[in-house]
CSV table of C-alpha atoms in Angstrom, one decimal:
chain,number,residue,atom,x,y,z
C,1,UNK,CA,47.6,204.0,75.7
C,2,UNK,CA,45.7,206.5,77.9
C,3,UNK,CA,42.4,208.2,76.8
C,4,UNK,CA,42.3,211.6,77.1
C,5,UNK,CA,38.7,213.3,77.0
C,6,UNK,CA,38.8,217.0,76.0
C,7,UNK,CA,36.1,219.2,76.5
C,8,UNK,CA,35.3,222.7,76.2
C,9,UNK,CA,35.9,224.9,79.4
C,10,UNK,CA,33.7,227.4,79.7
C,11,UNK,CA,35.4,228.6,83.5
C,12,UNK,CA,33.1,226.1,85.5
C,13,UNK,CA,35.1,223.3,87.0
C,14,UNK,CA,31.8,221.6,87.0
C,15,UNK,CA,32.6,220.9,82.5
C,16,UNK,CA,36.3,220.5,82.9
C,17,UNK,CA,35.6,217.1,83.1
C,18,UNK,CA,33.5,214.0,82.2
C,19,UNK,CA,30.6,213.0,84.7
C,20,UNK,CA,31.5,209.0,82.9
C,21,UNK,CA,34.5,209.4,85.2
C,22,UNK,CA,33.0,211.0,87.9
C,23,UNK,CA,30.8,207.5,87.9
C,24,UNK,CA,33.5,205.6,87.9
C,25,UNK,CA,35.4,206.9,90.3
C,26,UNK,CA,32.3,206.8,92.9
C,27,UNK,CA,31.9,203.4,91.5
C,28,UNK,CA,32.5,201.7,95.1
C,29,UNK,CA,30.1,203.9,96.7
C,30,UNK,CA,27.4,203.3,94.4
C,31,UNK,CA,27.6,199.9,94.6
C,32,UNK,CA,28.0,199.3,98.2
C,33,UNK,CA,27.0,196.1,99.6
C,34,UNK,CA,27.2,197.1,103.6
C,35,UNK,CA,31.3,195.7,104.0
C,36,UNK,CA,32.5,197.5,106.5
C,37,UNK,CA,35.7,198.1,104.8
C,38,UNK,CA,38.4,200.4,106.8
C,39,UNK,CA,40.5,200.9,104.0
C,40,UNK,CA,37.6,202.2,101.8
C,41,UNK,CA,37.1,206.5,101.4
C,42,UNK,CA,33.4,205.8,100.9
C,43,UNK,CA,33.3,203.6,104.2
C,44,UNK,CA,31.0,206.2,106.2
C,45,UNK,CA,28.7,206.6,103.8
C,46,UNK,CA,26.8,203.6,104.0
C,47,UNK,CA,23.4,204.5,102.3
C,48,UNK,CA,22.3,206.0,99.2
C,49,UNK,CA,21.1,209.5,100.4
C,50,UNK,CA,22.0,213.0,98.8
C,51,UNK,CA,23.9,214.5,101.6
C,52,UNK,CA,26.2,210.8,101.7
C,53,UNK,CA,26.4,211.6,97.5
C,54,UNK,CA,27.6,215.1,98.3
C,55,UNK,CA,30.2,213.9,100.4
C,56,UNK,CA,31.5,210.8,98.5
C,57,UNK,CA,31.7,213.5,95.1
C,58,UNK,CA,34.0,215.9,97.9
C,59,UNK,CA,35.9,213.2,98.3
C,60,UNK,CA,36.2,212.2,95.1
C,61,UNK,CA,37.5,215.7,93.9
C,62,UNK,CA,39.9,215.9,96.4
C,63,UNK,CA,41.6,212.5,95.8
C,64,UNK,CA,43.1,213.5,92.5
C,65,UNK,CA,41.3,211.0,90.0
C,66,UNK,CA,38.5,213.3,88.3
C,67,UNK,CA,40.3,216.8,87.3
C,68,UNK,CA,43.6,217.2,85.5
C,69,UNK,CA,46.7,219.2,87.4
C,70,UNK,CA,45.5,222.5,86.5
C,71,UNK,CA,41.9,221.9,87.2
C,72,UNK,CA,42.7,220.3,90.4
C,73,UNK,CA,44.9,223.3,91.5
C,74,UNK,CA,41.9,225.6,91.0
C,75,UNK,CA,39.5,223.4,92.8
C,76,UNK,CA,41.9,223.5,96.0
C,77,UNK,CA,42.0,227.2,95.8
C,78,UNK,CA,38.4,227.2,96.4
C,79,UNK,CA,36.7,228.3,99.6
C,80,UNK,CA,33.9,225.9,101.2
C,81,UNK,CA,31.4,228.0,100.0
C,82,UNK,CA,32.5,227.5,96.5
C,83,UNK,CA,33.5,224.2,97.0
C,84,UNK,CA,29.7,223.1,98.5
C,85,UNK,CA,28.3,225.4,94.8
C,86,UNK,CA,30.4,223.2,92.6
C,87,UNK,CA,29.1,220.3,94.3
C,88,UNK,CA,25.3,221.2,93.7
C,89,UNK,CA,26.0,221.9,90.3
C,90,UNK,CA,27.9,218.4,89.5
C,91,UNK,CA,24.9,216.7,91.1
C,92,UNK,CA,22.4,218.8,88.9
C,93,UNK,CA,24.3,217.6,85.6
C,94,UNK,CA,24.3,214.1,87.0
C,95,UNK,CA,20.4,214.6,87.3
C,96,UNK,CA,19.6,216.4,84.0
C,97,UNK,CA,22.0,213.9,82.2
C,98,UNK,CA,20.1,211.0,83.4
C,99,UNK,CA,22.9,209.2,86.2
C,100,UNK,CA,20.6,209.5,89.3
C,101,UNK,CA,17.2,210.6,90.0
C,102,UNK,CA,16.6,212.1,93.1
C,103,UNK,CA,13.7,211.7,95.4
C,104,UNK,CA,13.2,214.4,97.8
C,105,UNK,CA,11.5,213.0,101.2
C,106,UNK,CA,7.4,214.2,101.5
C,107,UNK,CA,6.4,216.7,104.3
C,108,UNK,CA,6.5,214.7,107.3
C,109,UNK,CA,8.3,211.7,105.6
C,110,UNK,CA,11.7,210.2,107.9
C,111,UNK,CA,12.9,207.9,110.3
C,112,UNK,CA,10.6,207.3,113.4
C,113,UNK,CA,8.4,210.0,112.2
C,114,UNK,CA,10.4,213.1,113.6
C,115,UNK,CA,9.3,215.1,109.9
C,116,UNK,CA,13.0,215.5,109.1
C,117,UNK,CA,13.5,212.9,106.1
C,118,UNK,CA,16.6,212.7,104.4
C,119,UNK,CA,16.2,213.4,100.4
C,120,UNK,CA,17.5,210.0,98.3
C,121,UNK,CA,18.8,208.9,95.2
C,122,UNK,CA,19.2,206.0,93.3
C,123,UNK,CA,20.9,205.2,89.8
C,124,UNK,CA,19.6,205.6,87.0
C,125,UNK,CA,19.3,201.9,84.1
C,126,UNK,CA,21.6,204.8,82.0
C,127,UNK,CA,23.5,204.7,85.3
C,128,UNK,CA,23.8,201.2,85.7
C,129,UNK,CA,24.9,200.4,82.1
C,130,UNK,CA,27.3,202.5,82.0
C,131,UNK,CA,28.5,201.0,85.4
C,132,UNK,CA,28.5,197.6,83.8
C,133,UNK,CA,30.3,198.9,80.9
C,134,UNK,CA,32.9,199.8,83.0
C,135,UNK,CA,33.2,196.7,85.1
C,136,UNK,CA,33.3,194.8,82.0
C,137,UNK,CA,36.1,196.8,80.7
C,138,UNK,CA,37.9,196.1,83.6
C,139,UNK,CA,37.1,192.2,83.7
C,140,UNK,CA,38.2,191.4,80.1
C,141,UNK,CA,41.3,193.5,79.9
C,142,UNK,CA,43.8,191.4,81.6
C,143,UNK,CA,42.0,188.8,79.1
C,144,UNK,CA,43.3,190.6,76.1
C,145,UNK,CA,40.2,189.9,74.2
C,146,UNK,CA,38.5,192.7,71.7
C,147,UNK,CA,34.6,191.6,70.2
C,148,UNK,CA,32.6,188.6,70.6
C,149,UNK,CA,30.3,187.2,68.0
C,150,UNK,CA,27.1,185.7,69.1
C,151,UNK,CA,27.0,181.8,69.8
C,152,UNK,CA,28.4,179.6,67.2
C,153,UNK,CA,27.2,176.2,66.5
C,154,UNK,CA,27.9,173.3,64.2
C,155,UNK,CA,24.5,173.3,62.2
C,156,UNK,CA,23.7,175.5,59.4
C,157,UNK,CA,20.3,178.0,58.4
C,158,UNK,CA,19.3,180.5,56.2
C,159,UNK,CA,20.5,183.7,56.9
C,160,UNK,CA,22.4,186.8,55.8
C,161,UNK,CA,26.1,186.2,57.0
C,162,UNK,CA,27.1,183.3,54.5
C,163,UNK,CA,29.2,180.9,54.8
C,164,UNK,CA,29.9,180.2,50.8
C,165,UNK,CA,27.1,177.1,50.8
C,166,UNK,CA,23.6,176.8,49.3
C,167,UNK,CA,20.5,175.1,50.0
C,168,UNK,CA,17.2,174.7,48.1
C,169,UNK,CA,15.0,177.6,49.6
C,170,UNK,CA,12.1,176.0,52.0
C,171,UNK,CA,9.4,178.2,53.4
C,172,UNK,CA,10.2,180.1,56.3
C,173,UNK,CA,14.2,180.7,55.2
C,174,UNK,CA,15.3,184.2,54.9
C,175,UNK,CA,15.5,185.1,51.2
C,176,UNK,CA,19.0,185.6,50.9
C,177,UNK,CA,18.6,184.4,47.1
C,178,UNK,CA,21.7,182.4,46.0
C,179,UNK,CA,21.4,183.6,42.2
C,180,UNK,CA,24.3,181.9,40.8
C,181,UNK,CA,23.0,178.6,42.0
C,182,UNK,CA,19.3,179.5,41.4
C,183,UNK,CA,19.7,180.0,37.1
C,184,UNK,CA,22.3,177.0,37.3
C,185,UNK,CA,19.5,174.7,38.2
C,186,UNK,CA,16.8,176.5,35.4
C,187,UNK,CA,19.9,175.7,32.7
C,188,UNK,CA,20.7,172.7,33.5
C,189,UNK,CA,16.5,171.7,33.6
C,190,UNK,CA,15.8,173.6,30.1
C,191,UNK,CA,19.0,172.8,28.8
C,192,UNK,CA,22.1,174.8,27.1
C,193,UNK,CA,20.3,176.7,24.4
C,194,UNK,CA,17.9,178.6,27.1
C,195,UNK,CA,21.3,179.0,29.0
C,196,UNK,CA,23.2,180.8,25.7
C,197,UNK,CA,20.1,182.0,24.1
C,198,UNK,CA,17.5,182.6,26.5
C,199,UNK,CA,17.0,186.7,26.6
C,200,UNK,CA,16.8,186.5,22.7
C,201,UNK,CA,14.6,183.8,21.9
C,202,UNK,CA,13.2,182.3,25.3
C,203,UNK,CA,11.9,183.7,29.0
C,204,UNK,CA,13.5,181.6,31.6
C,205,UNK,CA,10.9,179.4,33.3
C,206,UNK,CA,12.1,179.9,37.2
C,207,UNK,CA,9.9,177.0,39.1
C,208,UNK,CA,9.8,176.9,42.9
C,209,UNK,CA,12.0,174.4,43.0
C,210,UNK,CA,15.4,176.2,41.3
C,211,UNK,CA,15.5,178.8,44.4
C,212,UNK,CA,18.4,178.2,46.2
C,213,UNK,CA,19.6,180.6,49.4
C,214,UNK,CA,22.6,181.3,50.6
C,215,UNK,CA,23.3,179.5,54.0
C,216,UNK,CA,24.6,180.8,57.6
C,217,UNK,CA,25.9,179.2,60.5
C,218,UNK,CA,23.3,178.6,63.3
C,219,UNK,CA,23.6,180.8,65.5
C,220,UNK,CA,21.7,179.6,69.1
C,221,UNK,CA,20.0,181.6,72.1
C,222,UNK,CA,20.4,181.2,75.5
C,223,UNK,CA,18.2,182.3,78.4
C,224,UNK,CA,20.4,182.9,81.5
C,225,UNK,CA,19.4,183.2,85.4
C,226,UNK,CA,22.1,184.7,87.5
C,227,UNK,CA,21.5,183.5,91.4
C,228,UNK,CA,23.5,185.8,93.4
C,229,UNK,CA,23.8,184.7,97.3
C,230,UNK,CA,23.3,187.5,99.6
C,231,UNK,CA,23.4,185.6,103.0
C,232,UNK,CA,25.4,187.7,105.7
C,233,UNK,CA,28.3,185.6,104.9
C,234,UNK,CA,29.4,187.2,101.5
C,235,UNK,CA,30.6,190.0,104.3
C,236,UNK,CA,32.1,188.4,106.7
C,237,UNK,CA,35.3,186.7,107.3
C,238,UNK,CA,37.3,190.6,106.8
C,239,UNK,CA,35.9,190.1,103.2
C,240,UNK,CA,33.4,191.6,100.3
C,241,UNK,CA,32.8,188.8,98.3
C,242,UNK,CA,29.2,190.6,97.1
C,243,UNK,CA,30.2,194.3,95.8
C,244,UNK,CA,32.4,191.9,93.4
C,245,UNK,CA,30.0,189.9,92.5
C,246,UNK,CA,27.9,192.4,92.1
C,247,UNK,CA,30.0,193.7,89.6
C,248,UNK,CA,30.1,190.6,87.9
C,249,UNK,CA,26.3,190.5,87.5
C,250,UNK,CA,26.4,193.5,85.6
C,251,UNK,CA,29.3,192.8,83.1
C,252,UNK,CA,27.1,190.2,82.3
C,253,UNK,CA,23.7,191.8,81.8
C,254,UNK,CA,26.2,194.2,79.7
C,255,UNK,CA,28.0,191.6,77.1
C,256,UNK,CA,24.5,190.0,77.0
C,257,UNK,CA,22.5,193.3,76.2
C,258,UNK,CA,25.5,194.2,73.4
C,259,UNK,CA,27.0,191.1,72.2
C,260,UNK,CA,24.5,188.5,72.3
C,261,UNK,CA,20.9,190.7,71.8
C,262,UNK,CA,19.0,187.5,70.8
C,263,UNK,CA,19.8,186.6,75.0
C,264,UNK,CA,18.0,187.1,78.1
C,265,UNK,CA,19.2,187.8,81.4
C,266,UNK,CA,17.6,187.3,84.8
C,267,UNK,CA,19.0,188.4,88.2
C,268,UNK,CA,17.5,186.6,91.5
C,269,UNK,CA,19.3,187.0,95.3
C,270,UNK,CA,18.6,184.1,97.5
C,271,UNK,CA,19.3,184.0,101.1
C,272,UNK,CA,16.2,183.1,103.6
C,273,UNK,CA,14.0,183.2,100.7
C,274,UNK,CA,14.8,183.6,96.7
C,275,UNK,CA,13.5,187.0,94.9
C,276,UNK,CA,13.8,188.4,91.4
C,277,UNK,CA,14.8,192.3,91.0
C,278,UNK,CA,15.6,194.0,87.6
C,279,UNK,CA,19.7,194.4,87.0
C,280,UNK,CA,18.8,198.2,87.6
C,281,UNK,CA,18.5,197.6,90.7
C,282,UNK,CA,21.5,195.6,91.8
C,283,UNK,CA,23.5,198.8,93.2
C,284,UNK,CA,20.6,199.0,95.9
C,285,UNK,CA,21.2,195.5,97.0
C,286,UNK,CA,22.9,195.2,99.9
C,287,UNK,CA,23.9,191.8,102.2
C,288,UNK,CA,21.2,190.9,105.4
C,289,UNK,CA,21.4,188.8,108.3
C,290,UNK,CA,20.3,186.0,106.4
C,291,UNK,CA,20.7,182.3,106.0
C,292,UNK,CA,21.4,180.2,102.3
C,293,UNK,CA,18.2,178.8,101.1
C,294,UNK,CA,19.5,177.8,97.9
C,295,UNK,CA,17.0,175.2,96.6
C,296,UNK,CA,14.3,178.3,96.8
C,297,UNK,CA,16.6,180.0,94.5
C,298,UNK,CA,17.2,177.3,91.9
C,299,UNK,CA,13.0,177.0,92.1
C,300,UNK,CA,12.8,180.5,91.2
C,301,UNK,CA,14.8,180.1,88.4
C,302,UNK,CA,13.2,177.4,87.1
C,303,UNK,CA,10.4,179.0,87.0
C,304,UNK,CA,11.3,182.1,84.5
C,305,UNK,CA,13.7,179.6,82.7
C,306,UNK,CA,10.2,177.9,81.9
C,307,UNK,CA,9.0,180.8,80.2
C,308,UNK,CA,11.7,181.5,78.1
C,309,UNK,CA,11.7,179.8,74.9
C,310,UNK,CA,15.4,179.8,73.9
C,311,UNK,CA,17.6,177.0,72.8
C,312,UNK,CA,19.8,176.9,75.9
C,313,UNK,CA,19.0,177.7,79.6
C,314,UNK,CA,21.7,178.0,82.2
C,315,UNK,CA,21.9,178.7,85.8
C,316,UNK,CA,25.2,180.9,86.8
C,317,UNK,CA,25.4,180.3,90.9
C,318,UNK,CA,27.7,182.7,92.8
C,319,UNK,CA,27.9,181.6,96.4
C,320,UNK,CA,30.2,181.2,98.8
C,321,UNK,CA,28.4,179.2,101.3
C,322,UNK,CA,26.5,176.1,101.8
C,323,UNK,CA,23.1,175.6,102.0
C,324,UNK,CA,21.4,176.6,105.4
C,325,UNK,CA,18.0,177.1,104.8
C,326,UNK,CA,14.8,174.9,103.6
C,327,UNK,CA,11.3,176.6,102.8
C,328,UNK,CA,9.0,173.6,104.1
C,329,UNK,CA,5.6,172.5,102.8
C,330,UNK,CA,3.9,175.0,105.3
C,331,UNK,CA,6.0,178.1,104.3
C,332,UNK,CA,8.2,178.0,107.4
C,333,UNK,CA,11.8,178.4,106.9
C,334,UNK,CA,13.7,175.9,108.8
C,335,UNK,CA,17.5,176.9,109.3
C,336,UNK,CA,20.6,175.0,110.1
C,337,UNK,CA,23.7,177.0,109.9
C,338,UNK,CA,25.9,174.0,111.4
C,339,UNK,CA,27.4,172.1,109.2
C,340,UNK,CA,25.5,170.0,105.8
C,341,UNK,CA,22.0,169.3,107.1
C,342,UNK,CA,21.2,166.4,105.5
C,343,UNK,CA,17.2,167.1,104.9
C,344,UNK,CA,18.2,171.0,103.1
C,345,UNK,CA,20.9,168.5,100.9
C,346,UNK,CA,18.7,166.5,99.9
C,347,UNK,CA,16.0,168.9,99.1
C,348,UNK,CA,18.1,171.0,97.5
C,349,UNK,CA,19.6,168.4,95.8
C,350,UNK,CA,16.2,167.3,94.4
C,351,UNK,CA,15.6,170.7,93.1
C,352,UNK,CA,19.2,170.1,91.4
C,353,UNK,CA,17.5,166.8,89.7
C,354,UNK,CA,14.3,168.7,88.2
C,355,UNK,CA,16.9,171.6,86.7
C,356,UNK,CA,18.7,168.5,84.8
C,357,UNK,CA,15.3,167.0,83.6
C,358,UNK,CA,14.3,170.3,82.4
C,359,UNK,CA,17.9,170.6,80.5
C,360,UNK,CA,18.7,173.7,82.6
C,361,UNK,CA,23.1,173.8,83.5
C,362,UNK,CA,24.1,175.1,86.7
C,363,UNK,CA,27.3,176.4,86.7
C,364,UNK,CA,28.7,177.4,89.8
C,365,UNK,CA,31.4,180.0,91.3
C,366,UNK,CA,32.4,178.8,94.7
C,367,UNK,CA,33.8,182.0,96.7
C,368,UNK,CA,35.4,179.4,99.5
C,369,UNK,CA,37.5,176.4,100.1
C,370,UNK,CA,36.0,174.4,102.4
C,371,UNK,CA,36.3,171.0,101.9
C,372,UNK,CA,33.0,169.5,102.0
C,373,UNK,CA,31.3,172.4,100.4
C,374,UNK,CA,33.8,171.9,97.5
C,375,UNK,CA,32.3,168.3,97.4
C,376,UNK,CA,28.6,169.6,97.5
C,377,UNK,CA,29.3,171.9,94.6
C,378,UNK,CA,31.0,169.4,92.6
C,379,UNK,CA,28.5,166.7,92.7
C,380,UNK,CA,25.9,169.3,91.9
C,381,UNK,CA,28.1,170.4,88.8
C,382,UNK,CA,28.2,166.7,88.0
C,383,UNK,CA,24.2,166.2,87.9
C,384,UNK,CA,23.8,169.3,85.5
C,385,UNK,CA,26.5,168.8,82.9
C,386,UNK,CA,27.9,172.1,84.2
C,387,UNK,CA,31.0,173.4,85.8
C,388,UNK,CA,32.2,174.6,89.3
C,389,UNK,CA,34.8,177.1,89.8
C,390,UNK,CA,36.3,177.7,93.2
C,391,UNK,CA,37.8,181.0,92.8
C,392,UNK,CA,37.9,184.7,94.9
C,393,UNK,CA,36.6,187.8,94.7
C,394,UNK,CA,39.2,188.9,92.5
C,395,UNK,CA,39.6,186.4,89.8
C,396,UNK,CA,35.7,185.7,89.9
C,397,UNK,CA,35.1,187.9,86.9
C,398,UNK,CA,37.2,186.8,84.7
C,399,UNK,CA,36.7,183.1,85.4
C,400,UNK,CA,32.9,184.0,85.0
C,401,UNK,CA,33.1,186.1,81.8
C,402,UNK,CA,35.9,183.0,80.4
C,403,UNK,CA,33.1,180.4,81.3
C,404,UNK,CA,30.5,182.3,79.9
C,405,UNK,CA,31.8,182.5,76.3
C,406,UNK,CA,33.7,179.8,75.9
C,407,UNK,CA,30.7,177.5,76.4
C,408,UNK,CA,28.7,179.5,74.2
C,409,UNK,CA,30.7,178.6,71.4
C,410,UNK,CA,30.1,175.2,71.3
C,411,UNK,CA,27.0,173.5,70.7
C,412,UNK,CA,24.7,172.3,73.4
C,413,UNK,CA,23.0,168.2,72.4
């Protein structure tokens, strides 16, 4: 059923409607990874400055998806002038309701020093959640699924959500005292006449070893590294494979941060090197001329995966290219863009090795089909215990999401 927001109209256009799907609606623009796509509105506006915002949110307006009929028949009788004041203020709510901060350039601040610096923007964490929200949203729904629970195992502990079981309380459990089973063992220690008799004649004697708890299913942790591939590739081919997995990345960080708060979540881009950014960030990101140095990115990961202290570690690889580039012993990057170079597969293949002694799963989503890639990825799948999906940019999210919980609900030996 469609939701319909009401709010009060106070005869500014600029309230008839909510900025949430003002957001969404600039959605591909704010989250552009450099595609030049021909079929997109935004397609011009190819870097996050205030006059490219002012533009995308014209555009926006005029394509129909922000006002209803009657607001959008008031908004074409507007003049320029009017049009360009309604503009201002929608970006001033967007600032003073936290979506984007803007950064106005410094007195002499701009490209090849000519003083005449273009003021910027970027999106906000609020922003960006409510971004991820969205693309979440729109991920699950074809899945029909509702709430998740956090990640079930077969073991049990102490806890508050009971399962109907007891155990004898040990220090360290949370007292969720189990009293029916707790005065059971006193009675059946002091015998029937404390049990019928006991407030009248006799206190109860309640030793340390009559406390009893209620018991929970164990519920695990897992520490996650999302490597997102931002080689020049992801753009090619008449493609975006990375604005969707961009939007994947965020779903995540989303169900992780709501669903599963006991998590964490760690987002690093490898191409010619391997680099961690916050998820805050992500929208910023954009695709380089770069090679695939993938075993730099697994090494990364490793490394905060090491500091995490969380009963399951996983890698989630989204790539859709082979590995191209090695960062040698002397910090040179050696690149090979033609075909599997044996030394960066077996390096990287190495690297592969040390995740599966340190009990870290890769799990990969392959955005291609080639034939000996498919073979790289699934003998790397093979060496972790984890699982490789060759999917495409529009399926990738939900085969992510599906992988992603479904695993979590089973317990890792």
């Amino acid at each position: 059923m469609k939701r319909i927001r009401y709010t009060k109209f106070t005869g500014d256009l600029s309230s008839s409607f909510g900025l949430e799907d003002l957001m969404q609606a600039l959605s591909d623009f704010l989250l552009d990874s450099g595609f030049d796509d021909p079929y997109s509105r935004f397609q011009e506006f190819n870097d996050q400055t205030l006059e490219n915002l002012r533009d995308a949110i014209k555009q926006a307006l005029e394509s129909g998806e922000v006002f209803d009929e009657e607001a959008q028949e008031k908004y074409d009788a507007l003049s320029e002038d009017q049009v360009e004041e309604l503009i201002d203020q929608i970006i001033q709510k967007m600032q003073e309701q936290n979506f984007i901060n803007a950064e106005l350039p410094e007195e002499g601040q701009g490209e090849r020093g000519n003083g005449n610096g273009e003021a910027r923007f970027e999106v906000t964490d609020k922003g960006m959640d409510f971004l991820g929200y969205k693309a979440l949203r729109e991920l699950l729904g074809p899945l029909g699924k509702s709430n998740f629970g956090r990640h079930d195992t077969r073991h049990e502990a102490a806890g508050v959500e009971i399962n109907g079981s007891s155990k004898l309380y040990e220090f360290g459990d949370t007292l969720n005292l189990d009293v029916t089973a707790t005065f059971s063992s006193v009675f059946e220690r002091e015998g029937i006449r404390t049990a019928v008799e006991g407030e009248e004649h006799t206190p109860l004697n309640i030793e340390y070893s009559d406390l009893h708890v209620h018991q929970s299913d164990y519920q695990s942790s897992c520490a996650t590294v999302v490597l997102l591939d931002c080689s020049h590739s992801m753009i090619l081919y008449g493609e975006d494979r990375f604005t969707p997995a961009k939007r994947v990345a965020m779903a995540l960080s989303h169900l992780i941060r709501t669903q599963f708060p006991g998590d964490t979540l760690n987002l690093v881009l490898f191409h010619d090197t391997a680099e961690e950014i916050p998820v805050s960030q992500l929208s910023r990101v954009k695709v380089g001329p770069h090679y695939t140095n993938t075993r730099e990115g697994l090494r990364l990961a490793q490394r905060i995966l090491a500091k995490q202290n969380k009963d399951m570690k996983q890698i989630v690889m989204i790539t859709d290219g082979k590995p191209s580039a090695l960062t040698l012993p002397d910090g040179r990057i050696y690149k090979n863009a033609f075909g599997l170079d044996p030394l960066v597969i077996e390096e990287t293949l190495e690297e592969v090795s040390r995740c599966k002694r340190s009990n870290i799963m890769i799990n990969t989503f392959m955005l291609a089909n080639d034939f000996t890639l498919m073979q790289f990825v699934q003998k790397v799948s093979a060496m972790c215990r984890g699982k490789a999906y060759f999917t495409t940019p529009q399926t990738l999210g939900n085969y992510l999401l599906m992988d992603f919980m479904s695993r979590r609900m089973k317990t890792i030996h």
